[in-house]
Coordinates of C-alpha atoms in Angstrom, one line a residue:
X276 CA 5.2 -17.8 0.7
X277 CA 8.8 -18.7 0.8
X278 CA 9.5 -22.0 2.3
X279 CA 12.5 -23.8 3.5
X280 CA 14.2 -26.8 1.5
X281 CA 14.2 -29.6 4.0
X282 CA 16.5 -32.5 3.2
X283 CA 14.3 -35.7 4.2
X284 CA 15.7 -39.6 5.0
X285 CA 14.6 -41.6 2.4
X286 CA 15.2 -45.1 3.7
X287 CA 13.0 -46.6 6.3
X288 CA 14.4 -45.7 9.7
X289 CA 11.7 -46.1 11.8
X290 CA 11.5 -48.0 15.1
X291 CA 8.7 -50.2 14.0
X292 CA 8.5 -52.4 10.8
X293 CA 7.3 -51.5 7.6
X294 CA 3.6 -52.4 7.0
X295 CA 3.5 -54.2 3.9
X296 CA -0.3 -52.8 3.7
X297 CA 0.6 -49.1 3.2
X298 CA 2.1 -47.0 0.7
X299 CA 4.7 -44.3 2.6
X300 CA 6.4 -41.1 1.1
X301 CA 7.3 -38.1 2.5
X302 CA 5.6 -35.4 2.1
X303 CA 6.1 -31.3 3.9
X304 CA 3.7 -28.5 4.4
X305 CA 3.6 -25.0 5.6
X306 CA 2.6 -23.5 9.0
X307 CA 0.9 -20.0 9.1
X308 CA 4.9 -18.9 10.6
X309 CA 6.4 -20.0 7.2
X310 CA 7.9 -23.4 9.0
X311 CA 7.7 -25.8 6.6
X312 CA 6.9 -29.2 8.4
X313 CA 8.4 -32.7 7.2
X314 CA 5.8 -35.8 7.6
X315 CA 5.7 -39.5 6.8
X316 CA 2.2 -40.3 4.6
X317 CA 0.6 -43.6 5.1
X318 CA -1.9 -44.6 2.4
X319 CA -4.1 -47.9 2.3
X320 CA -2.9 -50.0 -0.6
X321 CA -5.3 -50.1 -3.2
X322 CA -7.5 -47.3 -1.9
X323 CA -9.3 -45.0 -4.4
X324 CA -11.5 -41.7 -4.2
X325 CA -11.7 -38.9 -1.0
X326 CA -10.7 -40.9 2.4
X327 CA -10.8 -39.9 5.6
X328 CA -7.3 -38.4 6.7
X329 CA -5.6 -38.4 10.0
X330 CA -2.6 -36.5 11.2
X331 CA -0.3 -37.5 13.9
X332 CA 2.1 -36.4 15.9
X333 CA 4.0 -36.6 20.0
X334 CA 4.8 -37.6 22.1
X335 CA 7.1 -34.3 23.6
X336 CA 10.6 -34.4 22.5
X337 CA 9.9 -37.3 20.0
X338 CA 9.9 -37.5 16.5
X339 CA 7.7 -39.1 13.3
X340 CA 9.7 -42.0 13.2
X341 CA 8.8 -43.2 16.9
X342 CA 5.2 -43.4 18.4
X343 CA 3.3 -40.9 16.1
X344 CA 4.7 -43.3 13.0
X345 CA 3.5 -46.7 14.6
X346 CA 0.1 -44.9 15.4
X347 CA -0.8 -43.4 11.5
X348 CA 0.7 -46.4 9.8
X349 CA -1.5 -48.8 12.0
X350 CA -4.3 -46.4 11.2
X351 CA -3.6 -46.4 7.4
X352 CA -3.8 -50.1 7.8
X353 CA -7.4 -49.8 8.9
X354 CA -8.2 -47.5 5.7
X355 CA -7.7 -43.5 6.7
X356 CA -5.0 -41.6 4.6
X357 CA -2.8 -40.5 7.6
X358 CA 0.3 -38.3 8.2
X359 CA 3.0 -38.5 11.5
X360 CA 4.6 -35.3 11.2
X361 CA 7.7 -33.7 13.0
X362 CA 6.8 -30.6 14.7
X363 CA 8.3 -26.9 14.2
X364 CA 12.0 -27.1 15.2
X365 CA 12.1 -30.9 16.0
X366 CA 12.9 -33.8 13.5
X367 CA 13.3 -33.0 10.0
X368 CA 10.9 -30.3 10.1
X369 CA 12.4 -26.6 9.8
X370 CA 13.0 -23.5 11.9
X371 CA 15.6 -21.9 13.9
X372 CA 17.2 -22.2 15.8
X373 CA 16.5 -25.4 16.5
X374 CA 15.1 -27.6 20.1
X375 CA 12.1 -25.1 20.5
X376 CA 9.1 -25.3 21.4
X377 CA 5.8 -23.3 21.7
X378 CA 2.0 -24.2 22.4
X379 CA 1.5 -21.3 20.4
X380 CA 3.5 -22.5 17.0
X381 CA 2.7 -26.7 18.2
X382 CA -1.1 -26.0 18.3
X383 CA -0.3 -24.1 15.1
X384 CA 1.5 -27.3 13.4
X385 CA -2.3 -29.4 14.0
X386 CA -4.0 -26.5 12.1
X387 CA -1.4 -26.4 9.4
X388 CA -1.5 -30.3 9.1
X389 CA -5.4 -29.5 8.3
X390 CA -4.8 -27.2 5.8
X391 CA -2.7 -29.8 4.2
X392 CA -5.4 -32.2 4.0
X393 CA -7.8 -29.6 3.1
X394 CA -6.1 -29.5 -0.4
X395 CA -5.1 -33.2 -1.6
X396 CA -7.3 -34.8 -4.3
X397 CA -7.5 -38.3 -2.4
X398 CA -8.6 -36.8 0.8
X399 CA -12.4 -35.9 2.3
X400 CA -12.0 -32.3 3.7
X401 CA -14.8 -33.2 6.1
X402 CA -13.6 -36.1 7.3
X403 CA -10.6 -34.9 9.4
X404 CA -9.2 -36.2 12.5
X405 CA -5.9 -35.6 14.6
X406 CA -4.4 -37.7 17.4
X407 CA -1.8 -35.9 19.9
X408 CA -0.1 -38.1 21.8
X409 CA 1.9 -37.5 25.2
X410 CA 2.6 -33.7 25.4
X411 CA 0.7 -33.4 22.0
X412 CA -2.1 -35.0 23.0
X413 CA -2.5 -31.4 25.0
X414 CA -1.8 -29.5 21.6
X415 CA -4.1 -31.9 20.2
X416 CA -7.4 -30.9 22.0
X417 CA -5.9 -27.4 22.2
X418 CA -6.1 -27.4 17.8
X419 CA -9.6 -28.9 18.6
X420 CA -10.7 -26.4 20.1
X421 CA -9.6 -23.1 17.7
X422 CA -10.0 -25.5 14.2
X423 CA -13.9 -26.3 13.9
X424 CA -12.5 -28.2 10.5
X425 CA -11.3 -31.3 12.9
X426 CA -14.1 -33.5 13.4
X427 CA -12.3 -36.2 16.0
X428 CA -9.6 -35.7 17.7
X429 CA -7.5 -38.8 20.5
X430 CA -5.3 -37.7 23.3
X431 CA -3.1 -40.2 24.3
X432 CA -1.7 -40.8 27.9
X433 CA -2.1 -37.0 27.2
X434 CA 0.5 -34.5 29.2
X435 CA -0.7 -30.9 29.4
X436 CA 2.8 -29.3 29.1
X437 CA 1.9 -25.8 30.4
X438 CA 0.7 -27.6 33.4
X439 CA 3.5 -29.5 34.4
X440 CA 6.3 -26.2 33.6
X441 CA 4.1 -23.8 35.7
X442 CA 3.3 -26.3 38.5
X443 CA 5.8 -29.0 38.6
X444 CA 4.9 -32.8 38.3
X445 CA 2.3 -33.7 40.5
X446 CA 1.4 -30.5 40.6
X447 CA 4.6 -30.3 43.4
X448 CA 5.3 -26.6 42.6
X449 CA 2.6 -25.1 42.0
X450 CA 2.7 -22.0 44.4
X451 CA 3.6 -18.1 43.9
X452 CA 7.4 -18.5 44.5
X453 CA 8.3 -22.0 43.1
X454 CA 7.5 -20.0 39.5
X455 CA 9.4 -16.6 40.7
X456 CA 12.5 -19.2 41.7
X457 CA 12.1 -20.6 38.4
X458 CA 11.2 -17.7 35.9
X459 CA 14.5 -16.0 37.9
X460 CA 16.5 -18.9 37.3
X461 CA 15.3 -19.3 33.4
X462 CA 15.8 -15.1 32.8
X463 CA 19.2 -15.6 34.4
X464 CA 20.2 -18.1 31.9
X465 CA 19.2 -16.1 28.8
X466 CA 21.6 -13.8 29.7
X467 CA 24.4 -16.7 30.0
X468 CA 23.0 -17.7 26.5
X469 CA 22.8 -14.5 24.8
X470 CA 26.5 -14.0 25.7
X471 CA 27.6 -17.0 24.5
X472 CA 25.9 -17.3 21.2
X473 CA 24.1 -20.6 21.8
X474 CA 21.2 -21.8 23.8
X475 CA 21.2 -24.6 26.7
X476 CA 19.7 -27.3 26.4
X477 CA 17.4 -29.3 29.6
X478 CA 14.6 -31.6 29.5
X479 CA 14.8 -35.0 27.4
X480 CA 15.6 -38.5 30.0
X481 CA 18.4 -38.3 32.2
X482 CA 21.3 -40.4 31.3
X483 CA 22.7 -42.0 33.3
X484 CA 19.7 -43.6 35.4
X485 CA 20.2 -42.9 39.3
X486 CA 19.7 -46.4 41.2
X487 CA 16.6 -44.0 42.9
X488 CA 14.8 -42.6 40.2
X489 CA 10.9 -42.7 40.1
X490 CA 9.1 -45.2 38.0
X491 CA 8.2 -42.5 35.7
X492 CA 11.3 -41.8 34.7
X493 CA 12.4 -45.0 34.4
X494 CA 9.5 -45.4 32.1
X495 CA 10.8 -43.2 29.8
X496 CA 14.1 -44.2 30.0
X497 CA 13.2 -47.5 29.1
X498 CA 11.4 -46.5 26.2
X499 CA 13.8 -43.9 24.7
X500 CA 17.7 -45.4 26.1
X501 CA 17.5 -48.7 25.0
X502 CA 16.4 -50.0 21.1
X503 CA 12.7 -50.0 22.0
X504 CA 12.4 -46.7 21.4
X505 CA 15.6 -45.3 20.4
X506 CA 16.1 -42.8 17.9
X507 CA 19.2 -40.4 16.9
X508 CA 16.7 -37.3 16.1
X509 CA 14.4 -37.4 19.1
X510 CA 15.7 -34.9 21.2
X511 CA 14.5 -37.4 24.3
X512 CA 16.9 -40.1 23.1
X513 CA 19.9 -37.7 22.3
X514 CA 19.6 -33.9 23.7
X515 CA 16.7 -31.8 25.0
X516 CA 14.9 -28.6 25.0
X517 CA 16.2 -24.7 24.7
X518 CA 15.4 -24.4 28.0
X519 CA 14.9 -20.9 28.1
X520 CA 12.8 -21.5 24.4
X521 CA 10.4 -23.3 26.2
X522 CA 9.9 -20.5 28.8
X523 CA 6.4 -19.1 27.7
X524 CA 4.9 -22.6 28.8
X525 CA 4.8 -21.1 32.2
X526 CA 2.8 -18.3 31.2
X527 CA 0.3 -19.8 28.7
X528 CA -2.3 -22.5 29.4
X529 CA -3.4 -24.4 27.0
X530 CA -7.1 -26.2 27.2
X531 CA -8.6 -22.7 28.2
X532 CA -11.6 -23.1 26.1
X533 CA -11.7 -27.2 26.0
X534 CA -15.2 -27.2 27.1
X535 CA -16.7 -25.3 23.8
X536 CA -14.8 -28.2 21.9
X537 CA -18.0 -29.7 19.9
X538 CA -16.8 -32.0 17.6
X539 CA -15.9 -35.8 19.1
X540 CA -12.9 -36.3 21.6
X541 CA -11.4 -39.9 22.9
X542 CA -8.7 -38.7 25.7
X543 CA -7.4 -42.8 26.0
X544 CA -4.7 -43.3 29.2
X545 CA -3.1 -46.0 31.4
X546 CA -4.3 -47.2 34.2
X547 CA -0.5 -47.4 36.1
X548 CA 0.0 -44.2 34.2
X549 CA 2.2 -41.3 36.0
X550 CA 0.3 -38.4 33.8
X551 CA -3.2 -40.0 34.1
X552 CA -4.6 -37.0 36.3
X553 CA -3.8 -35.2 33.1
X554 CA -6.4 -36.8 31.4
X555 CA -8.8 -37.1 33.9
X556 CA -8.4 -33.1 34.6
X557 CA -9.1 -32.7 30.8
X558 CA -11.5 -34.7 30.5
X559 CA -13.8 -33.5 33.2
X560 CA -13.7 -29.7 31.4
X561 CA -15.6 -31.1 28.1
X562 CA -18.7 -31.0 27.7
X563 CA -21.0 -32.9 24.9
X564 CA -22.5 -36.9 24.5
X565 CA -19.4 -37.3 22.1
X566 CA -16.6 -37.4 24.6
X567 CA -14.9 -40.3 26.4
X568 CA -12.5 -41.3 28.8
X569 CA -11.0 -44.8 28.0
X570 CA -8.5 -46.3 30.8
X571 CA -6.6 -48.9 29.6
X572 CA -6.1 -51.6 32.8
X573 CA -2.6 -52.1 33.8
X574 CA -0.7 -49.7 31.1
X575 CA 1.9 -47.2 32.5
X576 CA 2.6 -44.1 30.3
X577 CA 4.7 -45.8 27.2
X578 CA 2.4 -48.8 26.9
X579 CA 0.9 -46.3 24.6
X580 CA 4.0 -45.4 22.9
X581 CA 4.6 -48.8 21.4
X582 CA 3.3 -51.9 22.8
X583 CA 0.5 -52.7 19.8
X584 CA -1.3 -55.4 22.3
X585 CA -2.1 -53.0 24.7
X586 CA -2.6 -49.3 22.3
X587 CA -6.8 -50.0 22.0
X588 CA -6.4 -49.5 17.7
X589 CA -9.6 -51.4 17.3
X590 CA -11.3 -48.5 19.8
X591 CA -9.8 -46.1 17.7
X592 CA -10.8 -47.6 14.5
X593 CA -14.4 -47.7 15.4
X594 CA -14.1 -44.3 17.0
X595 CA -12.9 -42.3 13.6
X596 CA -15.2 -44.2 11.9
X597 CA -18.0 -43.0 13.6
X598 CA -17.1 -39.6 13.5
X599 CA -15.2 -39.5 10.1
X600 CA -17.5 -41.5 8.6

C-alpha cells in the first residue's frame, strides 16, 4: 500500500506541558482508505514488556495537540502505552482535499489506530482501549461497536455528530423540511464550489462573539479563542469544515447497533453540559453490567477538554484497568 509522506512538528507544541514521566515521538499509520494518520505516542518511562495501549482522539474540529494530547499523556502517566492521533484530513494527518469529514472514514481512523497497536512489540493486542472525546466520543462507541478487538472504550461529553446535522442542536430542526431546506441549501453550494475550484468552509467557533450568544458557544469560544485552548491547526481555532464534505452526516446515523456493543463502555459528561442529552441518549441504548454513565457535578462541556481537577483520570485509570487488565 502506498502511503503519503507526512511532514510532522517535531518540537513540543502542545497546549499542555510536557510530562516529564513519558517518553513522546511521533509515530503514523494507515487507514483501510490509504490515509496515512499522524499521532503523538506516550510511553511510561521505564516500562518494559506488552502494555496495555490506548488511542485517543476529539474533540470535532480539534487536533492531537489539544484535548486528545492532555488525555493519552495523563494516561501514559498512569502506565498504558497511548496514542492522540489527528484524524483523516485534519491536523498533520493526510488526505485531500483537506477540512473533511466522514463517520464513515472517522469510525474508520479508531479501527486503523487498532490495527496499529495490534502490530508493536511493546503492546498487549488484547488489552486495547480507545477514548473519543466530544464529536469522537460518538465515533468512539460507533468503532466499538464494528471492532470486537477494543475491549473499553470512554466517551467524553460525547456529541453524536449525525444527530446534531440532521436535527439541529437541541434537536431544534429535527422535522421533514428543516433537512429539505438544508440538504437544498448544501446541494446549492456544491455547485458554487465545483465552479470555483475550492470548497467553503462553515462550522468551527464564531469569531467575533455576539454580546448574545448562548453559553454553549461561549464555551467553546472560550476554550478555543483565547490561549487555553488555542491552536493554529485546529480547524475550531482558525477555519472550519468543507461544508458541503460534511454533507453525508445528515444521512448516516452513527450508534445504530450501540446496543450489541459487548465489551466495557464509560460515556463520562458534565453536569452544566450543553451536549449532555447526548450522552444520556447513548447511554440508555447499551445494554450489558459493564456500562456506565458518570456525571461529573458542575462541569460544562470543556471542563473535559482541559481542566485536569475536574476530568475524573483516576475513574478512568481504574476503569482501563479493569477491563485492560
Amino acid at each position: 500500500m502506498m502511503n503519503e509522506q507526512l511532514t510532522l512538528t517535531q518540537e513540543w507544541d502542545k497546549t499542555f506541558p510536557k510530562s516529564e514521566k513519558v517518553n513522546h515521538s511521533k509515530v503514523t499509520f494507515h487507514n483501510c482508505y490509504g490515509i496515512t494518520l499522524a499521532a503523538d505516542m506516550y510511553v511510561p518511562k521505564g516500562a518494559a514488556g506488552q502494555l496495555p495501549a490506548i488511542a485517543v482522539c476529539g474533540p470535532f474540529g480539534a487536533v492531537k495537540e489539544q484535548a486528545a494530547g492532555l488525555y493519552a499523556q495523563t494516561m501514559a502517566e498512569r502506565g498504558f502505552l497511548t496514542i492522540a492521533f489527528d484524524p483523516s484530513y485534519t491536523g498533520e494527518s493526510g488526505g485531500t482535499p483537506r477540512y473533511m469529514a466522514s463517520p464513515d472514514i472517522n469510525t474508520e481512523d479508531f479501527m486503523a489506530a487498532v490495527d496499529f497497536f495490534s502490530v508493536q512489540d511493546n503492546v498487549d493486542p488484547e488489552k486495547i482501549g480507545i477514548i473519543g472525546i466530544c464529536g469522537w466520543g460518538g465515533m468512539a462507541l460507533n468503532a466499538a461497536a464494528l471492532d470486537t478487538r477494543i475491549k473499553a472504550t470512554v466517551a467524553s461529553t460525547m456529541y453524536d455528530m449525525t444527530r446534531v446535522n440532521a436535527n439541529g442542536y437541541f434537536d431544534s430542526e429535527d422535522s421533514e423540511e428543516a433537512r429539505y431546506e438544508k440538504r437544498k441549501a448544501l446541494c446549492a453550494q456544491r455547485i458554487v464550489d465545483y465552479k470555483s475550484g475550492t470548497y467553503a468552509l462553515g462550522g468551527g467557533v464564531v469569531d467575533p462573539l455576539p454580546e448574545d450568544a448562548p453559553f454553549f458557544v461561549k464555551d467553546y469560544y472560550d476554550y478555543y479563542k483565547t490561549n487555553r485552548g488555542y491552536h493554529p491547526r485546529s480547524l475550531n481555532s482558525n477555519g472550519g469544515w468543507n461544508v458541503t464534505g460534511c454533507q453525508s452526516f445528515m444521512n448516516m446515523p452513527i450508534l445504530q447497533y450501540s446496543q450489541e456493543i459487548r465489551n466495557a463502555v464509560l460515556i463520562i459528561h458534565g453536569e452544566k453540559a450543553h451536549s449532555c442529552y447526548f450522552s444520556r441518549d447513548a447511554f440508555a441504548k447499551l445494554t450489558g453490567d459493564n456500562k456506565e454513565l458518570l456525571i461529573i457535578p458542575g462541569a460544562v462541556h470543556t471542563d473535559l477538554y482541559d481542566q485536569v481537577d475536574v476530568i475524573p483520570f483516576d475513574k478512568l485509570e481504574a476503569f482501563f484497568n479493569e477491563y485492560l487488565n
